[in-house]
Coordinates of C-alpha atoms and ligand atoms in Angstrom, one line a residue:
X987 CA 34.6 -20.8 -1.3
X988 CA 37.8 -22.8 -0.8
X989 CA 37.9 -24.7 -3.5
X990 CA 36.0 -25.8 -7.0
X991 CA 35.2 -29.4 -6.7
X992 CA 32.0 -30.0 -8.3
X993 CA 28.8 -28.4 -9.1
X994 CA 26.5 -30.0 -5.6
X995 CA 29.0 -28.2 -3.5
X996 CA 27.8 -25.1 -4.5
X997 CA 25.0 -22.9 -3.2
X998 CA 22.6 -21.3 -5.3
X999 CA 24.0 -18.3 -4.5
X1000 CA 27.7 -18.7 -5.0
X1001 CA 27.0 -19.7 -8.1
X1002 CA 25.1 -16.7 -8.7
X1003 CA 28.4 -14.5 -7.1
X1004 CA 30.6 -16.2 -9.6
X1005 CA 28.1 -15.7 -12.6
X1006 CA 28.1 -11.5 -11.7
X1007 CA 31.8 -11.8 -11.4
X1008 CA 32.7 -13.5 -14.3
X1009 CA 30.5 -10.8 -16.1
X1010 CA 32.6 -8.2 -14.5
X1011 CA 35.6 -9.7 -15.3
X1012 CA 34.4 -10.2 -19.0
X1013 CA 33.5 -6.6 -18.7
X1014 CA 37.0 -5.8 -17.4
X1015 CA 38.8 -7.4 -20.3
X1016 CA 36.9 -6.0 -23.1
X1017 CA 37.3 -2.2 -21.7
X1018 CA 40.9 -2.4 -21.1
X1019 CA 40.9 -2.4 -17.1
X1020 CA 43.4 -3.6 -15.1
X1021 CA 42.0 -6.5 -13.4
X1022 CA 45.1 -8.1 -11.8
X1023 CA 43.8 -10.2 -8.9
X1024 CA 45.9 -12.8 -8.1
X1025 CA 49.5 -10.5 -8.9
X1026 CA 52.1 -12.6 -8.1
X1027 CA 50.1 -15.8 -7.8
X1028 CA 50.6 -19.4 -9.2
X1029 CA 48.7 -22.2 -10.3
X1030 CA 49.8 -25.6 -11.6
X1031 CA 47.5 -26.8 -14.0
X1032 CA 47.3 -30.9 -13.8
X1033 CA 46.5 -32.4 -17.3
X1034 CA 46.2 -36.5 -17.4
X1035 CA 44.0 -36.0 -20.5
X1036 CA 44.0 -34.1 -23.5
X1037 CA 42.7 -30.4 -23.3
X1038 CA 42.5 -27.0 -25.9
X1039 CA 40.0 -24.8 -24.4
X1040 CA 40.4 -25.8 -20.4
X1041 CA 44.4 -25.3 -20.8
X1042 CA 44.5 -22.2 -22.7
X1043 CA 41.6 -20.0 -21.0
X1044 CA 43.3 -21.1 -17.7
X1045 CA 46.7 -20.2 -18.5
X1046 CA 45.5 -16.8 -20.6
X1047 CA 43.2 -16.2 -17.9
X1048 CA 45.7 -16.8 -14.7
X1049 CA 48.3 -14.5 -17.2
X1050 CA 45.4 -11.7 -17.3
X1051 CA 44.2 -11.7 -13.4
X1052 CA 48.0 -11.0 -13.3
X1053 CA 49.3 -14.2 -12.0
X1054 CA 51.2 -17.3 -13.8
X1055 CA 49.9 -20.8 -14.5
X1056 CA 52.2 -23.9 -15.1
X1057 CA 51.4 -26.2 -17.1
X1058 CA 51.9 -29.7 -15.5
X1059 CA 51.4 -32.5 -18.1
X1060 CA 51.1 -35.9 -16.4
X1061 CA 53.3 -37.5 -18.6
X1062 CA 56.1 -35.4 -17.4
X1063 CA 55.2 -36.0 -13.7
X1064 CA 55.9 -38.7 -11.4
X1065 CA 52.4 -38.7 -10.4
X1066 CA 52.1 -40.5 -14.1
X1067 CA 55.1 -42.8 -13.2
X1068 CA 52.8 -43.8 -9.8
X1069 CA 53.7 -41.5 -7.5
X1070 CA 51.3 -41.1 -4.7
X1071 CA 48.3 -38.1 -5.3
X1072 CA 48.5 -37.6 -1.6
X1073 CA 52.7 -36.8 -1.9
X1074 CA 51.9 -34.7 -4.7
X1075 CA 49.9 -32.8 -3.2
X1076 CA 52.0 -32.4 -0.3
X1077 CA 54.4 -30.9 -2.0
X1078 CA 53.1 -29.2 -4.7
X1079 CA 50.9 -27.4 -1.7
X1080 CA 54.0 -26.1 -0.7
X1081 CA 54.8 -24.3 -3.9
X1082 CA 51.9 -23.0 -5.2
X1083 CA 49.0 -20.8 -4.5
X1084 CA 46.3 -22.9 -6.4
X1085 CA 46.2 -26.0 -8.4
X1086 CA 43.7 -27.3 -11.5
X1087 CA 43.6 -30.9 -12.5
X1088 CA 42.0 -32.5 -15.4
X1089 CA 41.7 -35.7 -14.5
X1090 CA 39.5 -39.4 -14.8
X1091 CA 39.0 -40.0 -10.9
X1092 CA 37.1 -37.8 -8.8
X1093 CA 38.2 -39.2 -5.4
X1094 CA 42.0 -38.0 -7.0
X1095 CA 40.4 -34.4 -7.4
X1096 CA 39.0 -34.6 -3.6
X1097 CA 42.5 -36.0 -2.4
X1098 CA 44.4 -33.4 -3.8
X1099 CA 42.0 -30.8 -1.9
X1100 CA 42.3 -32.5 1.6
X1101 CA 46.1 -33.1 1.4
X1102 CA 47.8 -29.9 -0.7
X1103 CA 46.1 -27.0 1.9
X1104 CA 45.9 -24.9 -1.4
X1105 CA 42.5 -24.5 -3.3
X1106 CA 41.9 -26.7 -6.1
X1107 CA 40.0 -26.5 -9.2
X1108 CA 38.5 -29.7 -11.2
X1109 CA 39.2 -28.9 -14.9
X1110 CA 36.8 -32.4 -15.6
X1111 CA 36.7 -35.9 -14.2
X1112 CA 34.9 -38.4 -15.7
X1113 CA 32.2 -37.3 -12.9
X1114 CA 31.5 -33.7 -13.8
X1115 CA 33.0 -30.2 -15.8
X1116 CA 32.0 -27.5 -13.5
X1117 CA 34.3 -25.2 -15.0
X1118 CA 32.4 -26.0 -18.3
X1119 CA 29.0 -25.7 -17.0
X1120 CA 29.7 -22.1 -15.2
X1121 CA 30.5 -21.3 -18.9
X1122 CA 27.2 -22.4 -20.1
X1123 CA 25.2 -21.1 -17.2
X1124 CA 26.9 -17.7 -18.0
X1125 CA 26.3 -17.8 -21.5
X1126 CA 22.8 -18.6 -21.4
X1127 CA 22.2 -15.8 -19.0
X1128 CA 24.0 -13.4 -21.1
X1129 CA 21.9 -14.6 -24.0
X1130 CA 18.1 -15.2 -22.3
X1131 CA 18.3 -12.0 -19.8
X1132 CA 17.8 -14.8 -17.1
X1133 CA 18.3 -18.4 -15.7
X1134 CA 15.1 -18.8 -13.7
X1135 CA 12.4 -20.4 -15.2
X1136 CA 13.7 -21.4 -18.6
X1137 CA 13.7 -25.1 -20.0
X1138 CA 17.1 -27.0 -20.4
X1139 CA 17.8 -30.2 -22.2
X1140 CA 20.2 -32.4 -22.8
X1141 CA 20.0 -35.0 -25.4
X1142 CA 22.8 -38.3 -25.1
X1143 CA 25.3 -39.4 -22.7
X1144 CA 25.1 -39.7 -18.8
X1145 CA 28.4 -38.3 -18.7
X1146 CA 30.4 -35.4 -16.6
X1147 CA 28.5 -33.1 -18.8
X1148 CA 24.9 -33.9 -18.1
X1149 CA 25.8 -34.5 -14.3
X1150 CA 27.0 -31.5 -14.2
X1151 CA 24.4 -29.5 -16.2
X1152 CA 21.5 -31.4 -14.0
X1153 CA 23.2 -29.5 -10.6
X1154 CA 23.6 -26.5 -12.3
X1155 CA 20.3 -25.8 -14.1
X1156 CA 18.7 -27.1 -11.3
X1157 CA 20.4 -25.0 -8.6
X1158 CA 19.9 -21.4 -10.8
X1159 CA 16.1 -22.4 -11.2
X1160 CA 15.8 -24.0 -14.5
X1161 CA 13.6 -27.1 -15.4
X1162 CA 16.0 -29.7 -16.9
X1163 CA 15.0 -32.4 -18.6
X1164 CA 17.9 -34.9 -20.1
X1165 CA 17.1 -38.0 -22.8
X1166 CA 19.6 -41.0 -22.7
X1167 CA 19.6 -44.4 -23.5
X1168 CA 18.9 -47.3 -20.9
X1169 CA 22.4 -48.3 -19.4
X1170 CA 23.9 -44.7 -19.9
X1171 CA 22.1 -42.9 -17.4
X1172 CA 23.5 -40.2 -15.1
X1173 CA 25.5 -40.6 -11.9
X1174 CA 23.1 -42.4 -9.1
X1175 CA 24.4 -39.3 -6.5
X1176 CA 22.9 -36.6 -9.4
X1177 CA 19.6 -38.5 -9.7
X1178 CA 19.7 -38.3 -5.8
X1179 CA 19.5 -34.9 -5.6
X1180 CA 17.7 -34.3 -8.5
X1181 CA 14.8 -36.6 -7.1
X1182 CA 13.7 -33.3 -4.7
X1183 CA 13.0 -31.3 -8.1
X1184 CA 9.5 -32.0 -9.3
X1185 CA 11.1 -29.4 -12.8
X1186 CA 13.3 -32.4 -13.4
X1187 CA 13.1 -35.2 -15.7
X1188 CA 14.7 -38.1 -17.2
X1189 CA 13.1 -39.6 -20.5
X1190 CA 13.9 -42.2 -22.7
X1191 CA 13.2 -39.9 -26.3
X1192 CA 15.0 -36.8 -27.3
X1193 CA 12.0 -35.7 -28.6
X1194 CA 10.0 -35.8 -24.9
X1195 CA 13.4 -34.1 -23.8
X1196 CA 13.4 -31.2 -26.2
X1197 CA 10.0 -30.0 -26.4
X1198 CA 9.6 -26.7 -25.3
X1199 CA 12.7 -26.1 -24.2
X1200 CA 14.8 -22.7 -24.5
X1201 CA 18.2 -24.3 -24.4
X1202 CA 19.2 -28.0 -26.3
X1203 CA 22.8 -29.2 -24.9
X1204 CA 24.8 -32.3 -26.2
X1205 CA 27.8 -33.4 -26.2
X1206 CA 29.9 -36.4 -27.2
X1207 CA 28.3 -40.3 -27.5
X1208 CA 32.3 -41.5 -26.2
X1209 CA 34.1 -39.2 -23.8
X1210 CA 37.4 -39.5 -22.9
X1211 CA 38.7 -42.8 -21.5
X1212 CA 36.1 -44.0 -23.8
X1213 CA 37.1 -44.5 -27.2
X1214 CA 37.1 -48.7 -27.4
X1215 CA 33.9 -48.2 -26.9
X1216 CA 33.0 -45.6 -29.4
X1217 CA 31.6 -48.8 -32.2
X1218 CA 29.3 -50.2 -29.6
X1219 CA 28.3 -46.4 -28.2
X1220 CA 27.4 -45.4 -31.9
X1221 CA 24.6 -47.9 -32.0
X1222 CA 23.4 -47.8 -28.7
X1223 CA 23.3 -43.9 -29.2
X1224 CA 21.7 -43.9 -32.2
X1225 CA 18.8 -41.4 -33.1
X1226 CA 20.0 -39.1 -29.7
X1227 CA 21.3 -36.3 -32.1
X1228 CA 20.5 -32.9 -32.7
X1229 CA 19.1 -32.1 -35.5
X1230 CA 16.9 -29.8 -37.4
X1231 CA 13.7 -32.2 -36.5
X1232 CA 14.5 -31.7 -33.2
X1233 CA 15.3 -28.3 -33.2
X1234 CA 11.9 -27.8 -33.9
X1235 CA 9.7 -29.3 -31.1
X1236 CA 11.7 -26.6 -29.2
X1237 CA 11.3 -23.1 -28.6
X1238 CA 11.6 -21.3 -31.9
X1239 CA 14.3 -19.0 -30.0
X1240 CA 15.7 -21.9 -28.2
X1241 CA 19.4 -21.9 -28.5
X1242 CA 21.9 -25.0 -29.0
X1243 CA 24.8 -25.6 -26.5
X1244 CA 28.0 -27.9 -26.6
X1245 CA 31.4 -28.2 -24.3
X1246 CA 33.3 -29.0 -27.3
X1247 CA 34.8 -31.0 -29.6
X1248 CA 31.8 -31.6 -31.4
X1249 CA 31.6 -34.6 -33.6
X1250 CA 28.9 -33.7 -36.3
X1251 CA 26.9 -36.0 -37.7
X1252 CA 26.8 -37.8 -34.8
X1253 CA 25.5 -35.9 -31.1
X1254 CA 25.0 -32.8 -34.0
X1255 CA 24.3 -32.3 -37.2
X1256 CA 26.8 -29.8 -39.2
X1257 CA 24.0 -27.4 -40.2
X1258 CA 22.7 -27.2 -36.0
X1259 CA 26.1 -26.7 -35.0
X1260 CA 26.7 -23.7 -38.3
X1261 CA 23.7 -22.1 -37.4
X1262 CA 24.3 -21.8 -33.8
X1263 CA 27.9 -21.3 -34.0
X1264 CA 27.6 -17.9 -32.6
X1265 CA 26.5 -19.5 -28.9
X1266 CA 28.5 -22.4 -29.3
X1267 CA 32.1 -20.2 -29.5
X1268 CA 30.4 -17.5 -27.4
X1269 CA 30.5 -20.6 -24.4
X1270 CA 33.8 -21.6 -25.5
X1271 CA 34.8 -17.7 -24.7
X1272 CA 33.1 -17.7 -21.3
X1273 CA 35.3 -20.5 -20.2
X1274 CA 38.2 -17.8 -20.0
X1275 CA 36.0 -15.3 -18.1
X1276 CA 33.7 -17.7 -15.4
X1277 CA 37.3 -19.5 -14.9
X1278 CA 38.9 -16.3 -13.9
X1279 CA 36.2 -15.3 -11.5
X1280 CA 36.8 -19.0 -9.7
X1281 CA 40.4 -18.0 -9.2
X1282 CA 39.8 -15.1 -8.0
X1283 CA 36.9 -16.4 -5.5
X1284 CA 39.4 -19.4 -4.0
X1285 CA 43.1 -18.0 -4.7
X1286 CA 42.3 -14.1 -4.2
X1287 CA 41.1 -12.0 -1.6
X1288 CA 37.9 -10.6 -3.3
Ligands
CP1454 N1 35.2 -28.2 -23.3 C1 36.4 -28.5 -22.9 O1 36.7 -28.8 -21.7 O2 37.3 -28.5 -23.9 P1 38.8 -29.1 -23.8 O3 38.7 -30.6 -23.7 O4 39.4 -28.7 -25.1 O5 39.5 -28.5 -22.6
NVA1455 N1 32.3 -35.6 -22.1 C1 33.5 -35.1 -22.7 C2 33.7 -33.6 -22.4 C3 34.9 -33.0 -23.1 C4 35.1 -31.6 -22.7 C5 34.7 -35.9 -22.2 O1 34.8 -36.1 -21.0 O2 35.6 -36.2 -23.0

């Protein structure tokens, strides 16, 4: 694995590998054992939107593997002034061992890949959050035993979340079933692969999504880059929230997934999001952990 793009270039089974590492690596931290990787190794971590979890688990988590992260805000860079992606990366490939980029673009994500020579990491685009979904994919695991054959669903946006989850559920065996509103669907190359999966399906009602299912994932109705339209997204989002109604046309064990920052009230209601707090923050944990076993799959030798 070179580098950490998106979620459809990954097989089934090196998402597994990365799942059974970042348990080890969990494992590795909590017992106190050395785990130092990528010793001596950097990575510049790209930010041309705001971040908590994605900046800190990748800079704790590059500190723990034994290595050291740099945080590169765009603001600061001349990449944000207009200089070229393809002479950034030429010369930040040069410096570093590894770079991560939050960014809106994903065609500046695949740039960076082709012209640095180093392995890169997509810390979100407005395409996809595969850093976020090997989080949730992990978590889920470590709370259901197992991946395979459980229900997934996600209620709202047709964002980098649900593209994201629909390739990664569907990839680890899990039926996914997302509900969104006409005009906020997810991207047409998602619905092109997921069209080969007769386990996936895309409704129109939260309630057709979330029946039966064993995990509920939501995330916000305006995603970054998006906030003039957060008036007109509130009504055309209106009623895709989970809530206790919901919650029940679900499994009675099902549990409740977000990325984070949740905005309760809307995508969530406060006493959903209270009384599955211990998942939600469990996932926010597991960023630190699957992000360190991607490191260590494109920048180590492991
Ligand atoms: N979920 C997530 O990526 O959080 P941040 O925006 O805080 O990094
Ligand atoms: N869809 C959200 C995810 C934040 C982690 C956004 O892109 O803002």
């Amino acid at each position: 694995m070179k580098h950490l793009l998106k979620m459809l270039d990954l097989s089934s089974e090196e998402i597994i590998d990365i799942l059974n590492l970042a348990d080890q690596l969990k494992y590795e931290q909590k017992h106190n054992i050395p785990h130092k990787y990528l010793e001596g190794k950097t990575l510049g971590c790209i930010f041309q939107k705001a971040s908590t979890r994605t900046r800190v688990s990748f800079e704790v988590g590059m500190y723990q593997l034994g290595g050291m992260p740099i945080f590169l805000s765009s603001n600061d860079m001349q990449i944000g002034r207009g200089e070229p992606v393809e002479d950034t990366a030429r010369v930040l490939g040069r410096y570093l061992d590894g770079i991560m980029i939050r960014t809106f673009k994903q065609s500046e994500v695949e740039t960076l890949a082709e012209k640095s020579g180093i392995p890169v990491i997509n810390g979100l685009t407005d395409f996809c959050h595969p850093c976020q979904v090997l989080a949730d994919l992990m978590t889920i695991r470590e709370f259901k035993g197992k991946l395979q054959g459980l229900k997934m669903c996600f209620i709202g946006d047709g964002n980098n979340m649900m593209n994201s989850l629909i390739v990664g559920g569907l990839k680890t065996g899990m039926s996914v079933s997302v509900a969104c509103p006409e005009g906020y669907e997810p991207a047409e190359e998602v619905l092109n692969f997921a069209k080969d999966y007769d386990c996936f399906e895309l409704v129109r009602t939260p309630q057709e999504a979330a029946k039966n299912a064993d995990v509920i994932f939501t995330d916000v109705w305006a995603s970054m880059g998006q906030e003039g339209e957060s008036e007109k997204r509130k009504i055309a989002f209106e009623g895709y929230q989970v809530n206790a109604e919901l919650m029940k046309l679900a499994h009675a064990d099902a549990m409740v997934q977000h990325c984070l920052p949740a905005h309760r009230g809307e995508e969530i209601t406060a006493d959903v999001f209270e009384a599955h707090a211990n998942e939600i923050f469990e996932e926010a944990e597991n960023r630190l952990h699957a992000q360190k076993a991607v490191m260590v799959k494109v920048m180590g030798n492991k």
